[in-house]
Amino acid sequence: MSGMRGLSVFISDIRNCQNKEAERLRVDKELGNIRTCFKNDKGLTPYKKKKYVWKMLYIHMLGYDVDFGHMEAVSLISAPKYPEKQVGYIVTSCLLNENHDFLRLAINAVRNDIIGRNETYQCLALTLVGNIGGREFAESLAPDVQKLLISSSCRPLVRKKAALCLLRLFRKNPDVVNADGWADRMAQLLDERDLGVLTSSMSLLVSLVSNDYEGYSSCLPKCVKILERLARNQDVPQEYTYYGIPSPWLQVKTMRALQYFPTIEDPSTRRSLFEVLQRILMGTDVVKNADNQRKVYAMKFIDAFFLFAHLLGIVNNYICTCIYIYKERDILLPCHLIQYFSHVSLDLLYGMCDVSNAKGIVEELLQYLSTAEFSMREELSLKAAILAEKFAPDLSWYVDVILQLIDNAGDFVSDDIWFRVVQFVTNNEDLQPYAASKVREYMDKIAIHETMVKVSAYILGEYGHLLARRPGCSARELFGILHEKLPTVSSPTIPLLLSTYAKLLMHAQPPDIELQKQIWNVFKKYESSIDVEIQQRAVEYFELSKKGAALMDVLAEMPKFPERQSSLIKKVEDVEDTADQSAIKLRAQQLPSNALVLADPQPVNGTPPPLKVPSISGIKLDHESASQTQSQPNGDLSKVQSQIPSADLLGEMVDPLAIEAPPVDMGSHQRVYREEDGIPDEVDGTAIVPIGDQANKVEPIGNITERFNALCLKDSGVLYEDPYIQIGVKAEWRGHHGRLVLFLGNKVTSPLTSVQALILPPAHLKLELSLVPDTIPPRAQVQCPLEVMNIRPSRDVAVLDFSYKFGTSMVSAKLRLPAVLNKFLQPLQLTSEEFFPQWRSLSGPPLKLQEVVRGVRPLSLSEMENLFNSFRVTICPGLDPNPNNLVASTTFYSENTRPMLCLARIETDPADRTQLRLTVASGDSTLTFELKEFIKEQLIAIPMGSRALVPAVPVPAAPLAQPPSPAVDANDPGAMLAGLL
Amino acid sequence: NTVAHIQNNVPASTLNLSQFNQDQVNQLIQQLQQHIRFILLQNRQGKTRLAKYYVPLEESEKHKVEYEVHRLVVNRDSKFTNFVEFRTHKVIYRRYAGLFFSLCVDITDNELAYLECIHLFVEILDHFFSNVCELDLVFNFHKVYLILDEFILAGELQETSKRAIIERMSELEKLE
């Protein structure tokens, strides 16, 4: 090729062209020349032909259309000598693509080269086919290529090309490789020592397993071996290390291949894979400060994380990207990726937050909050709040964040968030003046959110006097600025403000007669309020404030909130699990402090409890003592009922989707019921309280039922928590298979021993729990994957019998696992053409069941749509001509049924939202019934699912309005009314 | 008539997979396999020094792609990432002196792996031409194609050992 002077001259000519026009002229002249030569090609020497073909390629590269001479290029492929052949192959693969007819002419020549003995020709031919081979090539050449790939007499050079060539053919025509038999060959290929062949073979494998992972399961352990070999740098030639890292590309590819396998059965393979991944993720092979190496490491990191996430059951590219960003900040900027925030990545971001990046992440979340979808804002704000608390570099920053959060997104800040900040302020004296001055600043704003008013009122009431010397912070001024807000707030906030006034009055030093007059006027005004709570406070504060010194005692500063656990960190951990729980915990924490304050019987309701209007905690307290003293059922019941308004009072924090459990202390209800009815523990599936509850000193934190309910609708969260252990769950569902990972986290600094986890599976589920270690080391987390297979439709629930020993006390709990019916549904949206024929073909029972459901929790249509979508029954909008009706569809997966189409129709009555008619249809009668019952449960009580184990718990006279009451199902109004309509 | 159209490849993120049955989904996944769609080597003026397509494109479409990719990368601020969305794919590019090396890959692909891939390719060229410059690539464009064919095949990385490729090249030169 060195002698191609003509080509060099031509290139120089082109380079010397002054402008585009001159270049075009030169190119046209050359093309004319070539065309003429090709026309009378009889006299064309192979050398000339070769030269012209190269020129054609060059001209093509310059951006000119070359619409002739393809034939000549192709004909060079069958030239007898290497130089011509090479040009033919290269130019053909650049100028033509798989759709060109000319290419067909070459198939025979190419095949001859492939099956021929000349290794160089084989390479050329394989390269051409690998780059532009189409379906026809696949059909005629695949077996030959396969032979080369596994041939023992071929050099690695040929085999690596054959592997990629086969990959191309496989992509064009997946039939060319059939898994039976070939899988073993593939596995053998992976034993290869040559890393070039391995790299190519791995690409091929990725493609094959993406199509059929089961067929290639024998390759799985080999992949892990390869990864181990590379990660440990065993037997890797120097030429294959790139900036000190053994073939990072092969590592990435291998991890990609592994991602296609849904599970790894063999425990030892699994263990070694985790070890390798850990090695990669921890970056033990990276020398600090080696920039290039760090980048190479980063590229592995993504895929390693990907795979790790996959093994743990989370698959989302963006998560990894997010993670990676925070790990390697200086390479990528997160802003454009933040837009891709999904709930999943939010969870993960949340999960990966640590002291070093917390500030960044929290600020990112706060910023994102203002642009996020509405449905996500509450979750976002909650997570921001929790992270701020957990990783706050100092508490004043935490206060700043929460106040900013309330200010930016008050509507989405649930009460427990501000309760929490109040608790912190109360418990940290240093923080009190800061917090007071901070809220004072916010009070200057023209419009502030009601939650901000609440926080400010509380903090200023308690600690406002600490600011007394600052300008604008005298008691009178504080009163003035707070009282301005009073007309704008709703009635639950007014009692709080009244308490604040009483406190301001008390703290006013020297006593301020003018202020007293103003405040007494307010008290007098509210003495006749229609709201009992407000009225009572107004009257009592008024009377108390006349008593002078006595007022000081009654309105003394709130005592510190007892820290349930010794260190602050642990306390923070309790809040780790989310919204629905922390309110309850918080209340539980308040109880003792209330008790102290309430010791004086007189001002029971008059004294403002720290965070709540007194009626709630009053009842809570009674309730608690009632269940302790086993008082009469009647008394309990009335208290249960009287709690309903308290739920309403707190109703503000029910999120838009109403998925989260309403903040009713279910735990104590259930205990009450049990005592009344004498139902033994084992039958009580509703609560799944730890067995031996009475004797058990270890109380679960949060409400287990609510945790379970929340997990029924989402795929990750906390299943159980007590002071020593937290059990988290992450789940992934695919068809009728599921994969749950239990995260057993030891929260304390001593080991938990005799850990046992037994699964009590219902008949319709096949469950396999991997080995649970006997001991969980201090502050360690153990992961136990659990494979689930759904055999047939049923609403029964699997139970995890979990126990461990802490010190000498044995703790055990029976926990329902969120492997419920809706997890085996896959959303499916149908058009009317698809829906109606199916709907009509399923006529009447048992395949189509209809029922009128009464006592439905009133929901607007859009809320109902959200609810349905949340349990993966997809609403198909616009199918039903009546706007009050919803039509939905989904697919159900189980081993017995094929993927089964399910259809549903909900006819609502705009005049009465508590009743509706539900019709469910599917090709399987059990499925229809179970799905109908399931949907009914969802509609009657949100959240659902608590009654599956106890279909017949007879609970007398439970009020219908009480959302999660087990009684509703027993009444089953639909069944009775079905005949009437 | 975009790349996506011709290849029938659509990134997963834009698809609502729920509208397909399992077979269709598998088929889609099959199509979504990651590999390099094309490799371009362009100078700042937009002159193509190397263009290799692993997907079937028509002539006119190739020229259009080259024009668009050049415009996309040449004006991009160096403080931005080396990854930029291109139609339904993404382009990973890296600049060496006045030359832009661009790879077009799937949205879901590992950007960094390809970024390093470019660097390795440049190292190989540098080794082969000893201190490579644009002129080497212009006058020896046919060699560059040969090297590329030893490095990448079927849109996949074939060989990551510099030595193996350089040795192979000298083997081939002896044959000419």
Tab-separated table of N, CA and C in Angstrom, chain B residues 104-157:
chain	number	residue	atom	x	y	z
B	104	CYS	N	-21.580	6.897	19.168
B	104	CYS	CA	-23.009	6.970	19.454
B	104	CYS	C	-23.451	5.645	20.067
B	105	VAL	N	-24.033	5.715	21.245
B	105	VAL	CA	-24.450	4.488	21.942
B	105	VAL	C	-25.871	4.652	22.476
B	106	ASP	N	-26.373	3.601	23.082
B	106	ASP	CA	-27.706	3.647	23.664
B	106	ASP	C	-27.751	4.523	24.905
B	107	ILE	N	-28.918	5.040	25.165
B	107	ILE	CA	-29.114	5.888	26.341
B	107	ILE	C	-28.720	5.161	27.624
B	108	THR	N	-28.997	3.864	27.660
B	108	THR	CA	-28.763	3.138	28.907
B	108	THR	C	-27.324	2.656	29.050
B	109	ASP	N	-26.514	2.945	28.064
B	109	ASP	CA	-25.170	2.371	28.087
B	109	ASP	C	-24.244	3.085	29.064
B	110	ASN	N	-23.183	2.433	29.404
B	110	ASN	CA	-22.214	2.964	30.359
B	110	ASN	C	-21.300	3.985	29.673
B	111	GLU	N	-21.568	5.234	29.929
B	111	GLU	CA	-20.839	6.307	29.228
B	111	GLU	C	-19.342	6.225	29.463
B	112	LEU	N	-19.006	5.975	30.718
B	112	LEU	CA	-17.591	6.055	31.072
B	112	LEU	C	-16.784	4.968	30.380
B	113	ALA	N	-17.410	3.807	30.201
B	113	ALA	CA	-16.708	2.725	29.536
B	113	ALA	C	-16.337	3.185	28.120
B	114	TYR	N	-17.257	3.888	27.474
B	114	TYR	CA	-16.976	4.322	26.106
B	114	TYR	C	-16.007	5.493	26.077
B	115	LEU	N	-16.108	6.311	27.094
B	115	LEU	CA	-15.181	7.435	27.166
B	115	LEU	C	-13.742	6.908	27.241
B	116	GLU	N	-13.572	5.883	28.036
B	116	GLU	CA	-12.234	5.297	28.166
B	116	GLU	C	-11.858	4.535	26.909
B	117	CYS	N	-12.875	4.020	26.254
B	117	CYS	CA	-12.695	3.313	25.002
B	117	CYS	C	-12.059	4.257	23.977
B	118	ILE	N	-12.566	5.462	23.915
B	118	ILE	CA	-12.013	6.451	22.993
B	118	ILE	C	-10.541	6.693	23.333
B	119	HIS	N	-10.309	6.821	24.612
B	119	HIS	CA	-8.940	7.109	25.018
B	119	HIS	C	-7.997	5.968	24.636
B	120	LEU	N	-8.468	4.766	24.831
B	120	LEU	CA	-7.642	3.618	24.466
B	120	LEU	C	-7.358	3.629	22.968
B	121	PHE	N	-8.370	3.942	22.190
B	121	PHE	CA	-8.201	4.000	20.733
B	121	PHE	C	-7.138	5.044	20.378
B	122	VAL	N	-7.220	6.183	21.020
B	122	VAL	CA	-6.242	7.232	20.751
B	122	VAL	C	-4.840	6.770	21.150
B	123	GLU	N	-4.764	6.083	22.265
B	123	GLU	CA	-3.449	5.577	22.680
B	123	GLU	C	-2.885	4.612	21.647
B	124	ILE	N	-3.782	3.782	21.077
B	124	ILE	CA	-3.333	2.827	20.069
B	124	ILE	C	-2.830	3.567	18.834
B	125	LEU	N	-3.615	4.560	18.394
B	125	LEU	CA	-3.205	5.338	17.224
B	125	LEU	C	-1.863	6.023	17.498
B	126	ASP	N	-1.742	6.537	18.684
B	126	ASP	CA	-0.535	7.258	19.054
B	126	ASP	C	0.680	6.339	19.013
B	127	HIS	N	0.439	5.147	19.460
B	127	HIS	CA	1.491	4.149	19.479
B	127	HIS	C	1.860	3.753	18.059
B	128	PHE	N	0.862	3.540	17.260
B	128	PHE	CA	1.075	3.051	15.901
B	128	PHE	C	1.769	4.108	15.046
B	129	PHE	N	1.295	5.327	15.099
B	129	PHE	CA	1.897	6.382	14.273
B	129	PHE	C	3.025	7.091	15.015
B	130	SER	N	3.360	6.665	16.149
B	130	SER	CA	4.239	7.342	17.105
B	130	SER	C	4.071	8.855	17.059
B	131	ASN	N	3.375	9.326	18.049
B	131	ASN	CA	2.971	10.730	18.164
B	131	ASN	C	2.020	11.134	17.051
B	132	VAL	N	0.874	10.596	17.131
B	132	VAL	CA	-0.096	10.779	16.054
B	132	VAL	C	-0.527	12.243	15.965
B	133	CYS	N	-0.739	12.700	14.720
B	133	CYS	CA	-1.362	14.011	14.527
B	133	CYS	C	-2.408	13.856	13.439
B	134	GLU	N	-3.156	14.892	13.230
B	134	GLU	CA	-4.266	14.782	12.289
B	134	GLU	C	-3.789	14.353	10.902
B	135	LEU	N	-2.636	14.877	10.500
B	135	LEU	CA	-2.139	14.554	9.147
B	135	LEU	C	-1.894	13.058	8.970
B	136	ASP	N	-1.386	12.425	10.012
B	136	ASP	CA	-1.196	10.969	9.939
B	136	ASP	C	-2.507	10.290	9.586
B	137	LEU	N	-3.541	10.750	10.240
B	137	LEU	CA	-4.830	10.102	10.036
B	137	LEU	C	-5.393	10.421	8.644
B	138	VAL	N	-5.065	11.615	8.130
B	138	VAL	CA	-5.575	11.980	6.810
B	138	VAL	C	-4.916	11.124	5.741
B	139	PHE	N	-3.579	11.051	5.794
B	139	PHE	CA	-2.891	10.346	4.712
B	139	PHE	C	-2.929	8.838	4.881
B	140	ASN	N	-3.184	8.404	6.061
B	140	ASN	CA	-3.222	6.952	6.278
B	140	ASN	C	-4.605	6.493	6.726
B	141	PHE	N	-5.613	7.155	6.164
B	141	PHE	CA	-6.973	6.843	6.633
B	141	PHE	C	-7.283	5.358	6.508
B	142	HIS	N	-6.708	4.724	5.461
B	142	HIS	CA	-6.981	3.296	5.286
B	142	HIS	C	-6.419	2.483	6.448
B	143	LYS	N	-5.267	2.948	6.976
B	143	LYS	CA	-4.702	2.246	8.137
B	143	LYS	C	-5.612	2.414	9.361
B	144	VAL	N	-6.141	3.616	9.470
B	144	VAL	CA	-7.000	3.873	10.624
B	144	VAL	C	-8.204	2.931	10.602
B	145	TYR	N	-8.731	2.723	9.400
B	145	TYR	CA	-9.854	1.790	9.309
B	145	TYR	C	-9.428	0.379	9.727
B	146	LEU	N	-8.217	0.020	9.305
B	146	LEU	CA	-7.721	-1.319	9.664
B	146	LEU	C	-7.583	-1.457	11.181
B	147	ILE	N	-7.019	-0.416	11.796
B	147	ILE	CA	-6.839	-0.472	13.250
B	147	ILE	C	-8.195	-0.563	13.939
B	148	LEU	N	-9.106	0.260	13.446
B	148	LEU	CA	-10.438	0.262	14.059
B	148	LEU	C	-11.071	-1.123	13.971
B	149	ASP	N	-10.868	-1.776	12.835
B	149	ASP	CA	-11.463	-3.110	12.674
B	149	ASP	C	-10.848	-4.133	13.622
B	150	GLU	N	-9.631	-3.867	14.048
B	150	GLU	CA	-9.037	-4.762	15.034
B	150	GLU	C	-9.502	-4.429	16.450
B	151	PHE	N	-9.950	-3.206	16.601
B	151	PHE	CA	-10.317	-2.707	17.935
B	151	PHE	C	-11.803	-2.928	18.228
B	152	ILE	N	-12.619	-2.554	17.269
B	152	ILE	CA	-14.062	-2.681	17.463
B	152	ILE	C	-14.656	-3.466	16.306
B	153	LEU	N	-15.534	-4.376	16.651
B	153	LEU	CA	-16.198	-5.164	15.619
B	153	LEU	C	-17.659	-5.320	16.016
B	154	ALA	N	-18.504	-5.200	15.043
B	154	ALA	CA	-19.945	-5.353	15.281
B	154	ALA	C	-20.437	-4.395	16.364
B	155	GLY	N	-19.771	-3.270	16.478
B	155	GLY	CA	-20.188	-2.292	17.486
B	155	GLY	C	-19.788	-2.677	18.891
B	156	GLU	N	-18.941	-3.682	19.014
B	156	GLU	CA	-18.505	-4.104	20.337
B	156	GLU	C	-16.989	-4.053	20.412
B	157	LEU	N	-16.507	-3.851	21.593
B	157	LEU	CA	-15.072	-3.865	21.823
B	157	LEU	C	-14.533	-5.266	21.535
